[in-house]
XYZ file of C-alpha atoms in Angstrom:
108
model
C 42.157 46.601 -19.609
C 38.686 48.182 -19.911
C 38.008 50.081 -23.203
C 35.894 53.177 -23.747
C 32.650 51.819 -24.622
C 31.193 54.960 -25.736
C 34.002 55.430 -28.178
C 33.336 51.832 -29.504
C 29.510 52.678 -29.820
C 30.569 55.868 -31.907
C 32.636 53.620 -34.168
C 29.781 51.023 -34.626
C 27.361 53.996 -35.551
C 29.757 55.266 -37.956
C 30.543 51.915 -39.645
C 26.864 50.631 -39.480
C 26.340 50.911 -43.236
C 29.888 49.445 -44.244
C 29.624 46.070 -45.840
C 31.877 43.395 -44.191
C 32.425 45.169 -40.940
C 32.659 42.955 -37.669
C 34.085 43.672 -34.433
C 36.009 41.411 -32.047
C 37.530 41.664 -28.570
C 41.378 41.598 -28.623
C 44.377 43.446 -27.257
C 42.237 44.141 -24.123
C 39.943 46.232 -26.080
C 37.927 45.886 -29.367
C 38.860 45.934 -32.923
C 36.775 46.551 -36.053
C 37.579 44.519 -39.078
C 36.844 44.757 -42.851
C 36.494 41.361 -44.621
C 38.605 39.844 -41.831
C 41.368 42.389 -41.957
C 41.718 44.759 -38.780
C 41.123 48.462 -39.480
C 40.619 50.212 -36.393
C 40.035 49.514 -32.678
C 39.694 50.751 -29.175
C 42.253 50.480 -26.219
C 41.520 52.334 -23.078
C 40.434 55.839 -24.279
C 42.401 55.820 -27.370
C 41.660 54.806 -31.029
C 44.277 52.435 -32.876
C 44.561 52.755 -36.583
C 46.012 50.258 -39.294
C 47.715 52.251 -41.913
C 50.102 51.352 -44.736
C 53.888 52.104 -44.116
C 54.032 55.427 -45.672
C 50.634 56.682 -44.316
C 51.558 55.303 -40.760
C 54.896 57.218 -40.805
C 53.228 60.472 -41.932
C 50.537 60.121 -39.252
C 53.099 59.920 -36.586
C 53.819 63.703 -37.366
C 50.299 64.632 -36.369
C 49.436 65.979 -32.874
C 47.996 63.371 -30.520
C 49.506 60.252 -32.399
C 52.040 57.949 -31.384
C 53.298 54.469 -32.302
C 51.255 51.382 -31.206
C 53.478 49.754 -28.714
C 51.305 46.996 -27.192
C 54.040 44.461 -26.510
C 57.109 46.667 -25.791
C 58.032 46.497 -29.711
C 56.009 49.236 -31.937
C 53.644 47.378 -34.340
C 54.507 48.366 -37.898
C 51.641 50.121 -39.749
C 49.686 50.896 -36.488
C 49.261 54.151 -34.679
C 47.389 55.310 -31.627
C 45.347 58.335 -31.668
C 44.742 60.096 -28.284
C 40.911 59.857 -27.260
C 40.863 63.720 -26.587
C 41.675 64.169 -30.494
C 38.480 62.412 -31.472
C 36.046 64.878 -32.268
C 33.367 63.731 -34.735
C 35.640 64.923 -37.695
C 38.780 63.682 -36.308
C 37.221 60.232 -35.744
C 35.660 60.071 -39.081
C 39.056 60.851 -40.816
C 40.992 58.238 -38.932
C 38.037 55.584 -39.352
C 38.360 56.275 -43.164
C 42.130 55.971 -43.169
C 41.999 52.657 -41.239
C 38.891 51.187 -43.400
C 40.706 52.209 -46.901
C 43.733 50.409 -45.859
C 41.880 47.235 -44.496
C 39.834 47.229 -47.640
C 42.995 47.257 -49.846
C 43.983 43.908 -48.552
C 42.775 40.510 -49.678
C 39.698 39.233 -47.584
C 40.381 36.640 -45.013
């Protein structure tokens, strides 16, 4: 599966000044990690975001989001945000949410 390189570049630009951020190809796309913990990623044209349980449930009520179901079983604490919902403000908001959650975890 190819992923939206332009979206990945937008994320790289947005996270360029954040300490401890790396990227790695996985899930047929690319993920961005903070201190070794996955925070966000790109699959196809969509953004995947790792959130805590409560934030993940609340996020699913927002338009353009759905559960991250990569294997036939939804992954807990992950959501997918439709690529057409990712204007600059929307992308920044979702990146912040994913980064905040990943930063709350112990480094790997």
